[in-house]
PDB file of N, CA and C in Angstrom:
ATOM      1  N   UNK A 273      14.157   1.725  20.613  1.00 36.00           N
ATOM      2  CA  UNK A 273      15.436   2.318  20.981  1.00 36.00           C
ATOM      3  C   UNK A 273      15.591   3.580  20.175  1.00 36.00           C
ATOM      4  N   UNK A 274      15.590   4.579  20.927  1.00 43.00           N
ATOM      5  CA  UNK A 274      15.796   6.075  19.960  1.00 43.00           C
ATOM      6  C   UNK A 274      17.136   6.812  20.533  1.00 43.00           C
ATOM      7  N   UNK A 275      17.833   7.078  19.180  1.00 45.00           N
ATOM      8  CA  UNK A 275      19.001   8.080  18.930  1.00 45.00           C
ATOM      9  C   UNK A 275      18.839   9.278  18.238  1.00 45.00           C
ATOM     10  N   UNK A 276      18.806  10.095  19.262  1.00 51.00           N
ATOM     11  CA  UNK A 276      19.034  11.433  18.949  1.00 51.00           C
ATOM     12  C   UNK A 276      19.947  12.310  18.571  1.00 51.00           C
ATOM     13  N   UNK A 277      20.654  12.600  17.863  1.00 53.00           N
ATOM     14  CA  UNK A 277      21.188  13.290  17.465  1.00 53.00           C
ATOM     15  C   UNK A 277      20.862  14.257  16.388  1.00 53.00           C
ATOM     16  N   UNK A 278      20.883  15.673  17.123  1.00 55.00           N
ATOM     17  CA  UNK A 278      20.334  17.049  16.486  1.00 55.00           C
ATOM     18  C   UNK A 278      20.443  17.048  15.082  1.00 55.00           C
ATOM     19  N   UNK A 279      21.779  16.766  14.435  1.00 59.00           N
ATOM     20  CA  UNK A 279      22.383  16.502  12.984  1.00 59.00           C
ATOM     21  C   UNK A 279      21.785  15.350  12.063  1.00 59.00           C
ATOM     22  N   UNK A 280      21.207  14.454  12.883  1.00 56.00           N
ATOM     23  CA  UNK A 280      20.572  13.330  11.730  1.00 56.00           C
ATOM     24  C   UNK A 280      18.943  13.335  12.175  1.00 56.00           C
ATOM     25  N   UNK A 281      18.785  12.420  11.504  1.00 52.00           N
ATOM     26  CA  UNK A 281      17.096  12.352  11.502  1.00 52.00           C
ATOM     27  C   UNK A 281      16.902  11.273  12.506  1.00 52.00           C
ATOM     28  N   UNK A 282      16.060  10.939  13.231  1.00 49.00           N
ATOM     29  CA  UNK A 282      15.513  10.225  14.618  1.00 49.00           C
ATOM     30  C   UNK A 282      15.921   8.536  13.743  1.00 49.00           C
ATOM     31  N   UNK A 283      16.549   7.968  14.278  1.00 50.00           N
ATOM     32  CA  UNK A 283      16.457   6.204  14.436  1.00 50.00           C
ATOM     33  C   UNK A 283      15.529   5.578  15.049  1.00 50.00           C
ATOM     34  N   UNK A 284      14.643   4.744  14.902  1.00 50.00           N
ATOM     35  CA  UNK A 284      14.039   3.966  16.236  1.00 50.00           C
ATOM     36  C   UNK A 284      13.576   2.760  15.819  1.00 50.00           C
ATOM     37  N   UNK A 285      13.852   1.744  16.480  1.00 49.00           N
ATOM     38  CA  UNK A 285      13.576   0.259  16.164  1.00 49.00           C
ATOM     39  C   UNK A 285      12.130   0.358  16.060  1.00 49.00           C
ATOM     40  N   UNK A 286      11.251   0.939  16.436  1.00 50.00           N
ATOM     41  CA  UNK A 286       9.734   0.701  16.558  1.00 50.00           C
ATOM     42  C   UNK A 286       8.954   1.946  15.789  1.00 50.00           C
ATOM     43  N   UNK A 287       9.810   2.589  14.599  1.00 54.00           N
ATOM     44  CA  UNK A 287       8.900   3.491  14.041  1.00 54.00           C
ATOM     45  C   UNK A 287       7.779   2.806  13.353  1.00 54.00           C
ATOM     46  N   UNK A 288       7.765   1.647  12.611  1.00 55.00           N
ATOM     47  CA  UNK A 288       6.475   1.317  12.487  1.00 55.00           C
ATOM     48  C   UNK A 288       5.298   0.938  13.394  1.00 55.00           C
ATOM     49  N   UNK A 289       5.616   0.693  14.172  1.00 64.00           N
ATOM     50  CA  UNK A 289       4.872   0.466  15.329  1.00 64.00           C
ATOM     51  C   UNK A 289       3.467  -0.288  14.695  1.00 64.00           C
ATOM     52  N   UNK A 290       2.336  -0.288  14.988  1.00 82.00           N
ATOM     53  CA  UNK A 290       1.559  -1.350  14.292  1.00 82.00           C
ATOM     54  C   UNK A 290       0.789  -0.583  12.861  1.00 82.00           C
ATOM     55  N   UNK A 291       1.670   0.386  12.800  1.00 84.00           N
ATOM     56  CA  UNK A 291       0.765   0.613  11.254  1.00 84.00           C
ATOM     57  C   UNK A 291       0.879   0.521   9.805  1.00 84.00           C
ATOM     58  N   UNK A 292       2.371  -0.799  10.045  1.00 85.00           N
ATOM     59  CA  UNK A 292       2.264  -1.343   8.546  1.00 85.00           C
ATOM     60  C   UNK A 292       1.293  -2.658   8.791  1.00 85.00           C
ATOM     61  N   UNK A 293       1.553  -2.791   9.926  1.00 87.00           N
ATOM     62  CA  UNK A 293       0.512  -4.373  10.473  1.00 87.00           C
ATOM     63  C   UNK A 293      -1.087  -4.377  10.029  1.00 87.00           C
ATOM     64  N   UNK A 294      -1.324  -2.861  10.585  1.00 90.00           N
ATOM     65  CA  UNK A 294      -2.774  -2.621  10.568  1.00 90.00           C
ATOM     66  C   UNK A 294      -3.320  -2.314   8.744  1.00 90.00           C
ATOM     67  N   UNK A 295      -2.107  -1.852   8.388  1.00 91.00           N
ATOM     68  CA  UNK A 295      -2.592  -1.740   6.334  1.00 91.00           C
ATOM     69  C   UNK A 295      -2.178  -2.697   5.717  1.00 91.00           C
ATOM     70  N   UNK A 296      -1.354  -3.341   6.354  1.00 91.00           N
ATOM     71  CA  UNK A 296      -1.805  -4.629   5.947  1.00 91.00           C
ATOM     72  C   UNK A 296      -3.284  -5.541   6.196  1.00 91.00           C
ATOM     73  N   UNK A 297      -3.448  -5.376   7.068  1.00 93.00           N
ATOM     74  CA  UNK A 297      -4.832  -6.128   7.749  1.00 93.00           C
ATOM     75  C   UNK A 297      -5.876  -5.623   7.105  1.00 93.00           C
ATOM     76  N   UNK A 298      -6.033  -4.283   6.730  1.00 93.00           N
ATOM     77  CA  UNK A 298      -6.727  -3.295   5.967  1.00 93.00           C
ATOM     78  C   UNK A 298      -7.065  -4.127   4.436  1.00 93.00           C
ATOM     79  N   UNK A 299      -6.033  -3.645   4.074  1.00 95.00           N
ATOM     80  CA  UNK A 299      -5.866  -4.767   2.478  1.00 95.00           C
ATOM     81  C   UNK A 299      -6.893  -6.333   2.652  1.00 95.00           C
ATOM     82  N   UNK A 300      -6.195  -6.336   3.883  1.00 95.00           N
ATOM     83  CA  UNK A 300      -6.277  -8.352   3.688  1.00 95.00           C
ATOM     84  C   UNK A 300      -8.114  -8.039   3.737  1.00 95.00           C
ATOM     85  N   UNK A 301      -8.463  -7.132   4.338  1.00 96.00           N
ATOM     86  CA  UNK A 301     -10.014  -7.312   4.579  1.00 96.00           C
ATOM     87  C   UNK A 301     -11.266  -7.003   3.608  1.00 96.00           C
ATOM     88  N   UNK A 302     -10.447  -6.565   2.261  1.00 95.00           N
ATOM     89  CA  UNK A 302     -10.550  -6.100   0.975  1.00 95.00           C
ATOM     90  C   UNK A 302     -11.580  -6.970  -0.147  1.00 95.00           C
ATOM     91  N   UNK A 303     -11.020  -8.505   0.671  1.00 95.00           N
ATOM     92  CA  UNK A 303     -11.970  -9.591  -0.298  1.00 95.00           C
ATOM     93  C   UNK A 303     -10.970 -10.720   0.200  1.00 95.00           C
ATOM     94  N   UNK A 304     -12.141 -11.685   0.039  1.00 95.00           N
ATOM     95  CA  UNK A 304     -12.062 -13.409   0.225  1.00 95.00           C
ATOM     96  C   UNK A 304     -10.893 -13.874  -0.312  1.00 95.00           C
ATOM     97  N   UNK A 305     -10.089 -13.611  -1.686  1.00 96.00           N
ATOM     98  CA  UNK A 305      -9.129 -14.313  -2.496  1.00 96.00           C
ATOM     99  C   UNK A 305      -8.261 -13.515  -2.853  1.00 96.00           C
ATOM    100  N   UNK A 306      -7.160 -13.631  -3.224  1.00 96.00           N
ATOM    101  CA  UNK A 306      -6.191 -12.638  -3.543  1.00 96.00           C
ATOM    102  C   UNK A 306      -5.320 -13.314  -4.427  1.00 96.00           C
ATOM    103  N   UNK A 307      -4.674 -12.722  -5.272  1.00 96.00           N
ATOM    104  CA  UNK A 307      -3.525 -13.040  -6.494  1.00 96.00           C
ATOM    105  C   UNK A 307      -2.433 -12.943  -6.047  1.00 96.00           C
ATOM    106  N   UNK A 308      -1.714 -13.513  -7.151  1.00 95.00           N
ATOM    107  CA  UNK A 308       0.026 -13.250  -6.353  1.00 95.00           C
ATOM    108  C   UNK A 308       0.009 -11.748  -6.950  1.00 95.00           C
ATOM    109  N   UNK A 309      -0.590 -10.726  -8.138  1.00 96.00           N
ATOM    110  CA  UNK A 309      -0.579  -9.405  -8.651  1.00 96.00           C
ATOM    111  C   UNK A 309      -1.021  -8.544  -7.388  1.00 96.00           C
ATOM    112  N   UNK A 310      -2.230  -9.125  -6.668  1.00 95.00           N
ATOM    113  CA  UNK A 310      -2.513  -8.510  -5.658  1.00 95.00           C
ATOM    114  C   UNK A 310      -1.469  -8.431  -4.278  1.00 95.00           C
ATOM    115  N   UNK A 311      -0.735  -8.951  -4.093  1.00 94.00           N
ATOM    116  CA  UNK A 311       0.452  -9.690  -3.370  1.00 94.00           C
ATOM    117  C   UNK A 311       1.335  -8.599  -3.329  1.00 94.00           C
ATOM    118  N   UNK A 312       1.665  -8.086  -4.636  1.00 93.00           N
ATOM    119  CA  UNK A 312       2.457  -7.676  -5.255  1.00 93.00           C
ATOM    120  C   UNK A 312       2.314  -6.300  -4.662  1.00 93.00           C
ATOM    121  N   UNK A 313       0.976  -5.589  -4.828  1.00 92.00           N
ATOM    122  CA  UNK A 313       0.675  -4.471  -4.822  1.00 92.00           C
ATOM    123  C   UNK A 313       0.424  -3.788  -3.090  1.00 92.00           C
ATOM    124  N   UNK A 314       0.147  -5.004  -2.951  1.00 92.00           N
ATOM    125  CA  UNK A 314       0.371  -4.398  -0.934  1.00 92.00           C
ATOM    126  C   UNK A 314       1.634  -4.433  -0.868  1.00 92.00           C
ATOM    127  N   UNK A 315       2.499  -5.328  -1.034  1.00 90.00           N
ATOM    128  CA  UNK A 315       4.139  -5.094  -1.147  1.00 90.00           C
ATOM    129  C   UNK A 315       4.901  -3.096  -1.276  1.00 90.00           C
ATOM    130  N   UNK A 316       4.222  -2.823  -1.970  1.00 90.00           N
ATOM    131  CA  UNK A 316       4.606  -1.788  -2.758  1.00 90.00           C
ATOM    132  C   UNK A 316       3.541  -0.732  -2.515  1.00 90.00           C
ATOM    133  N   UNK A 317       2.651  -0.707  -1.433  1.00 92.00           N
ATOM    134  CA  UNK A 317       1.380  -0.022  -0.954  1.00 92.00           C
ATOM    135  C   UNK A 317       2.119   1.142  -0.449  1.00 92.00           C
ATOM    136  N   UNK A 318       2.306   2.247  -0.396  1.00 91.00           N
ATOM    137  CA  UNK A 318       2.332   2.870  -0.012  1.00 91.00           C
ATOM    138  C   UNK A 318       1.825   4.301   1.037  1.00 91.00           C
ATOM    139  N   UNK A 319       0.228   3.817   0.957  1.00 92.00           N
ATOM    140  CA  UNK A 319      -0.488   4.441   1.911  1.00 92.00           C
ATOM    141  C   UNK A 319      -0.104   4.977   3.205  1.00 92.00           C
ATOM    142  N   UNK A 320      -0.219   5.672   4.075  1.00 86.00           N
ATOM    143  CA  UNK A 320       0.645   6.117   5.345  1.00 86.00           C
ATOM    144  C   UNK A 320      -0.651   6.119   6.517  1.00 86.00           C
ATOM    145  N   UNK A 321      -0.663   4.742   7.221  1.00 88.00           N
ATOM    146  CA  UNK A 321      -1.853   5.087   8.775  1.00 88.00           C
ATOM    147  C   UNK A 321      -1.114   6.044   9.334  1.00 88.00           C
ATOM    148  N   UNK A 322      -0.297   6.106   9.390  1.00 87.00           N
ATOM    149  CA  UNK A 322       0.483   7.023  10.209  1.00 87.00           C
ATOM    150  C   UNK A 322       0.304   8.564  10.717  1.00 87.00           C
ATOM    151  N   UNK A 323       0.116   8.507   9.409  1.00 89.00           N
ATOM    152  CA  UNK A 323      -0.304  10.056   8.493  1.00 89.00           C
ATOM    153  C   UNK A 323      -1.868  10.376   8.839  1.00 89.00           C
ATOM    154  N   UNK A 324      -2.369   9.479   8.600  1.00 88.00           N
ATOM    155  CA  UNK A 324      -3.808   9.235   9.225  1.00 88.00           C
ATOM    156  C   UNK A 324      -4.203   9.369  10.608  1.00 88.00           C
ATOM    157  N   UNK A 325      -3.722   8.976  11.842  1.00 88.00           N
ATOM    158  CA  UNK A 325      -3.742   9.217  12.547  1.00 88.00           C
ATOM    159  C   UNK A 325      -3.303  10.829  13.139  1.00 88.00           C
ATOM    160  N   UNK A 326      -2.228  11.060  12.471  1.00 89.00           N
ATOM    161  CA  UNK A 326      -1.448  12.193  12.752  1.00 89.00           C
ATOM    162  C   UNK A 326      -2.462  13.594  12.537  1.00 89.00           C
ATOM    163  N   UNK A 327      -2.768  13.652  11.344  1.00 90.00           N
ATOM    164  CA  UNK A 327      -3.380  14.467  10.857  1.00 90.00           C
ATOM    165  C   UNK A 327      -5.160  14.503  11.405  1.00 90.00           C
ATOM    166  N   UNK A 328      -5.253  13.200  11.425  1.00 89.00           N
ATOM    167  CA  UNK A 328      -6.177  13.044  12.375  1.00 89.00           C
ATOM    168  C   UNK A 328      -6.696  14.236  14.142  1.00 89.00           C
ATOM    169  N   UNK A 329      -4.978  14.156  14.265  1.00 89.00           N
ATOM    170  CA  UNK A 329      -5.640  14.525  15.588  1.00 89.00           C
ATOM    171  C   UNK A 329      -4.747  16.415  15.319  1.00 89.00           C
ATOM    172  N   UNK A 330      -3.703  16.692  14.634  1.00 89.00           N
ATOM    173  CA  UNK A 330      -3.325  18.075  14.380  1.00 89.00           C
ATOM    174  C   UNK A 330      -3.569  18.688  13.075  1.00 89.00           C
ATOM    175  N   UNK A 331      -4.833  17.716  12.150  1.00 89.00           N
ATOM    176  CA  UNK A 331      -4.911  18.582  11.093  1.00 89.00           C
ATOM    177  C   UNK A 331      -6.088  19.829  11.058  1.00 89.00           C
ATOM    178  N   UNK A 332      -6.209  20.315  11.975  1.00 91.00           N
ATOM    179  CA  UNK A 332      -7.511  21.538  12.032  1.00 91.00           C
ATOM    180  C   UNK A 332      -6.330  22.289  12.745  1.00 91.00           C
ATOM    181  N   UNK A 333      -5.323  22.003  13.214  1.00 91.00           N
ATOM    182  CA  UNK A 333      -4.030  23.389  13.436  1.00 91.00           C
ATOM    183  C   UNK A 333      -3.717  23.721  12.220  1.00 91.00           C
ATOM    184  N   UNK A 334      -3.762  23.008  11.043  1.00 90.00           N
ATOM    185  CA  UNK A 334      -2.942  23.484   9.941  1.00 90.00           C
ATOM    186  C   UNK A 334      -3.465  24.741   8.712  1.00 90.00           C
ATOM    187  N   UNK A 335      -2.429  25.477   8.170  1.00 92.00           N
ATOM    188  CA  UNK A 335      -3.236  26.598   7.765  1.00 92.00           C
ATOM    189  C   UNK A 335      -3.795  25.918   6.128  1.00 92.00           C
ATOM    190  N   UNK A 336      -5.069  26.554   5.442  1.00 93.00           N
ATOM    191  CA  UNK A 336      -5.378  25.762   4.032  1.00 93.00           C
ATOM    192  C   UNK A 336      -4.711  26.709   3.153  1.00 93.00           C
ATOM    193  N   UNK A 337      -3.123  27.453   3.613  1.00 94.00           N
ATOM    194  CA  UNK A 337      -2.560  27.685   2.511  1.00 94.00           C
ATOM    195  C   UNK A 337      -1.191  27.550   2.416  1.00 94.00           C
ATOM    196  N   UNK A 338      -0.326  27.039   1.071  1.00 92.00           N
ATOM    197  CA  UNK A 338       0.820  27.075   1.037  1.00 92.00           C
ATOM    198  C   UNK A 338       0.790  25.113   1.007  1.00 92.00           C
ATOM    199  N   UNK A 339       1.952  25.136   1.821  1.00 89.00           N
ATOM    200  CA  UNK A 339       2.173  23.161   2.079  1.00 89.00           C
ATOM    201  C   UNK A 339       1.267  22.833   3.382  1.00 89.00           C
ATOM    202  N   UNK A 340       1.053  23.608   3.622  1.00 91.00           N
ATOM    203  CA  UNK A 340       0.139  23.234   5.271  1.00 91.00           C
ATOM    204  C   UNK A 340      -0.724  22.553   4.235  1.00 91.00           C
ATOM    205  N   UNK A 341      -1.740  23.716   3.686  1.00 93.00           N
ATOM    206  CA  UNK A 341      -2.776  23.467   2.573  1.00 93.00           C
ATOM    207  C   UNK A 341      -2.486  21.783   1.778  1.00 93.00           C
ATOM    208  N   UNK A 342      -1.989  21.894   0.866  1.00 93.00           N
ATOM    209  CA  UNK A 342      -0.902  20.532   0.240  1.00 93.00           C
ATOM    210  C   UNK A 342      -1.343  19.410   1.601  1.00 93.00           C
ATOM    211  N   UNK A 343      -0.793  19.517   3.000  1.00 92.00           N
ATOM    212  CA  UNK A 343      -0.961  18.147   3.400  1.00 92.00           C
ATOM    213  C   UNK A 343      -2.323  18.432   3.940  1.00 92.00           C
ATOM    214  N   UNK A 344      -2.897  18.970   4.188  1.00 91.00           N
ATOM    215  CA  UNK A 344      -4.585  18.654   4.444  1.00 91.00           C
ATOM    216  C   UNK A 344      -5.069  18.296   3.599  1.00 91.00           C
ATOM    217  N   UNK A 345      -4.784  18.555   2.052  1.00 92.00           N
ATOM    218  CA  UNK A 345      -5.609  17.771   0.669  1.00 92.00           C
ATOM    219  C   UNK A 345      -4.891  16.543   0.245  1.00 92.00           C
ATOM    220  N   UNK A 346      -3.873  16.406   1.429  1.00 93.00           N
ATOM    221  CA  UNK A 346      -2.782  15.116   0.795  1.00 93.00           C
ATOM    222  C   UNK A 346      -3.679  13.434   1.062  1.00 93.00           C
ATOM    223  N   UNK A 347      -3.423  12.731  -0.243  1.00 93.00           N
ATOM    224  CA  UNK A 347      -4.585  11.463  -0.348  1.00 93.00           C
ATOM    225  C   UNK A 347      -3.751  10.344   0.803  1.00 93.00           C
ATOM    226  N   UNK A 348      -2.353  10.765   1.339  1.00 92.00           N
ATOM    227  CA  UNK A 348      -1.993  10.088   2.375  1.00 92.00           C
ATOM    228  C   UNK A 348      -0.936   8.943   1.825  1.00 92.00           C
ATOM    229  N   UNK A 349      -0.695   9.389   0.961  1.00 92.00           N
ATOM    230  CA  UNK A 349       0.311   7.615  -0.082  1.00 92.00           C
ATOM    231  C   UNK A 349       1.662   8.635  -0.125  1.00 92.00           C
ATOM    232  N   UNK A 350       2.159   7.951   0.365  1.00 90.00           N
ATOM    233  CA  UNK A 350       3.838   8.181   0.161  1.00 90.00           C
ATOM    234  C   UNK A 350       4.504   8.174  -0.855  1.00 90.00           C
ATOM    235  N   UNK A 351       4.447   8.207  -2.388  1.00 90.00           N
ATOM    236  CA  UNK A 351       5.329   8.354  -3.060  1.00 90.00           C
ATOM    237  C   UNK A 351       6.042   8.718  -3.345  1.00 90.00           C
ATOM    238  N   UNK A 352       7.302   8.861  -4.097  1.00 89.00           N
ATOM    239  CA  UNK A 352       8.405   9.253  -3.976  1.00 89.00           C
ATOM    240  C   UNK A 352       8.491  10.753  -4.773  1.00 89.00           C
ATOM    241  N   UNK A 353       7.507  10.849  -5.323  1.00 91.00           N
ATOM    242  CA  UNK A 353       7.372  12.414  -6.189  1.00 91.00           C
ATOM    243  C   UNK A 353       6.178  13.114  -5.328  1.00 91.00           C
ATOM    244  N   UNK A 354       5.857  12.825  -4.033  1.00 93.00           N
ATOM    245  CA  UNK A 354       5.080  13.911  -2.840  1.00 93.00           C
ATOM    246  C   UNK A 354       5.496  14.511  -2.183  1.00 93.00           C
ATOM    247  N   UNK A 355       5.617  15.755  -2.504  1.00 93.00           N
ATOM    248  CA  UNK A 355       5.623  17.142  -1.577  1.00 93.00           C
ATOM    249  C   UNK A 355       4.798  16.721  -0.409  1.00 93.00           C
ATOM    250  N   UNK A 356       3.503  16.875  -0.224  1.00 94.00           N
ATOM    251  CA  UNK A 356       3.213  16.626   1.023  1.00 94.00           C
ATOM    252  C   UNK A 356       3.651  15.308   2.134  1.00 94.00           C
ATOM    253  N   UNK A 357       4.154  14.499   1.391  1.00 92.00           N
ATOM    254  CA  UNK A 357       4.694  13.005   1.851  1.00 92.00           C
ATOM    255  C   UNK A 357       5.730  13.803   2.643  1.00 92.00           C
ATOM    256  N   UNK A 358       7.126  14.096   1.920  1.00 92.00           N
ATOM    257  CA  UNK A 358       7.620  14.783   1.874  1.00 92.00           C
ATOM    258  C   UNK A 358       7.915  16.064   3.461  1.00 92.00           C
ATOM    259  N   UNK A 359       6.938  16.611   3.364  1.00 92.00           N
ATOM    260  CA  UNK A 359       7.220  17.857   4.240  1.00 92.00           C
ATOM    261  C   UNK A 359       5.944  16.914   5.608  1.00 92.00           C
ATOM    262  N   UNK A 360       5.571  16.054   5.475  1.00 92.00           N
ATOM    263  CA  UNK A 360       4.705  15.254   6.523  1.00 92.00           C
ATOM    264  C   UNK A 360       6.051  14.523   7.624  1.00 92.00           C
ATOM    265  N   UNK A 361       7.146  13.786   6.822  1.00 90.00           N
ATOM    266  CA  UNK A 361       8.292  13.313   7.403  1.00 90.00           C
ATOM    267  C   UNK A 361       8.887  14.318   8.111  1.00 90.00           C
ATOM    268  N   UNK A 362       9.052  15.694   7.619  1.00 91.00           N
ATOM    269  CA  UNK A 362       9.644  16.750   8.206  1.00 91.00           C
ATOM    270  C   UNK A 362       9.239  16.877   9.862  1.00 91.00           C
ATOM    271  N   UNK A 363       7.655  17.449   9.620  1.00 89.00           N
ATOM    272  CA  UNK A 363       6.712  17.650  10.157  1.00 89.00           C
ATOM    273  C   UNK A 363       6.719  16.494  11.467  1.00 89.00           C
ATOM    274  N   UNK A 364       6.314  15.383  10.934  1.00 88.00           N
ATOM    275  CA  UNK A 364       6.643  14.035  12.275  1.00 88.00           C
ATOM    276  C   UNK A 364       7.873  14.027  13.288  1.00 88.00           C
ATOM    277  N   UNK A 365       8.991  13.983  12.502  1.00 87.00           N
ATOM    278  CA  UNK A 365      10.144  14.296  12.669  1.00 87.00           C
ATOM    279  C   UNK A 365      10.670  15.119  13.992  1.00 87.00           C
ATOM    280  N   UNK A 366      10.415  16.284  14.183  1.00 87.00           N
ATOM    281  CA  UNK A 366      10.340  17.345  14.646  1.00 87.00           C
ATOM    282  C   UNK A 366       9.293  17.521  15.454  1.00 87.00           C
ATOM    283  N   UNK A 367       7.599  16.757  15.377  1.00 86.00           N
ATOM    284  CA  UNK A 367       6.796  16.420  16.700  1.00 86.00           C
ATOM    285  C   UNK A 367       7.921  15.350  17.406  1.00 86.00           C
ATOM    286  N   UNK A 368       8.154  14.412  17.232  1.00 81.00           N
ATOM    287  CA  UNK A 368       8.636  13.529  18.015  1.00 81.00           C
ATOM    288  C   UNK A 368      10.126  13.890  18.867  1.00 81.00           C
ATOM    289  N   UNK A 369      10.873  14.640  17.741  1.00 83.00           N
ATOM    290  CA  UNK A 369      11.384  15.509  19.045  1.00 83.00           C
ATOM    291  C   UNK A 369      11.442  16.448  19.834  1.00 83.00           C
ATOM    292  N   UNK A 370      10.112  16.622  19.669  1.00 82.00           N
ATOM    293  CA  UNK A 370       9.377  17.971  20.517  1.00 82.00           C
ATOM    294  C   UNK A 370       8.486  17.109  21.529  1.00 82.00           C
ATOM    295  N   UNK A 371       8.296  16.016  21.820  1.00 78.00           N
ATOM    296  CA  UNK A 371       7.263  15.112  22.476  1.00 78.00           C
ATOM    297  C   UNK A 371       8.090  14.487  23.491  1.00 78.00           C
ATOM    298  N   UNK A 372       9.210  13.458  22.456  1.00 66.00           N
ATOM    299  CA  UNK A 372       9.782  12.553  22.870  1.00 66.00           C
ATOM    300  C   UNK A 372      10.547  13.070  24.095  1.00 66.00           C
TER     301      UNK A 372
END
């Protein structure tokens, strides 16, 4: 279900769509046994398929200087102190309402 409105940022019941499923599955395929520490740390994984895919298919449009540059060398993890994380949300954001 998507709400648009120009003034806020896109809503949609299905923005994850299967790619917390799939890094999860990723992880799980990592090794035979796992800890509750290990548990812990996919919890709090921050990696982006998303981003992966994305860049995947529009990162040879992007220029290698400035923040363009920044998200083509970006390792793809979302943290909360990433510029490229960061200007990637922008970036998505703004395909999808240019698509959608």
């Amino acid at each position: 279900y998507l709400f648009q409105d120009p003034d806020k940022p896109i809503s949609t019941t299905f923005s994850a769509l299967n790619y917390r499923y799939d890094r999860v599955a990723q992880l799980l395929a990592t090794k035979e046994k796992f800890t509750a520490d290990d548990f812990k740390k996919f919890q709090s994984d921050t990696h982006s398929l998303r981003t992966d895919m994305v860049l995947g298919r529009i990162g040879h449009l992007l220029s290698d200087q400035g923040i363009e540059g920044e998200l083509k060398k970006w390792d793809m993890f979302a943290t909360l102190d990433s510029k490229p994380a960061a200007f990637f949300k922008i970036l998505h954001r703004h395909l999808a309402r240019n698509i959608l």
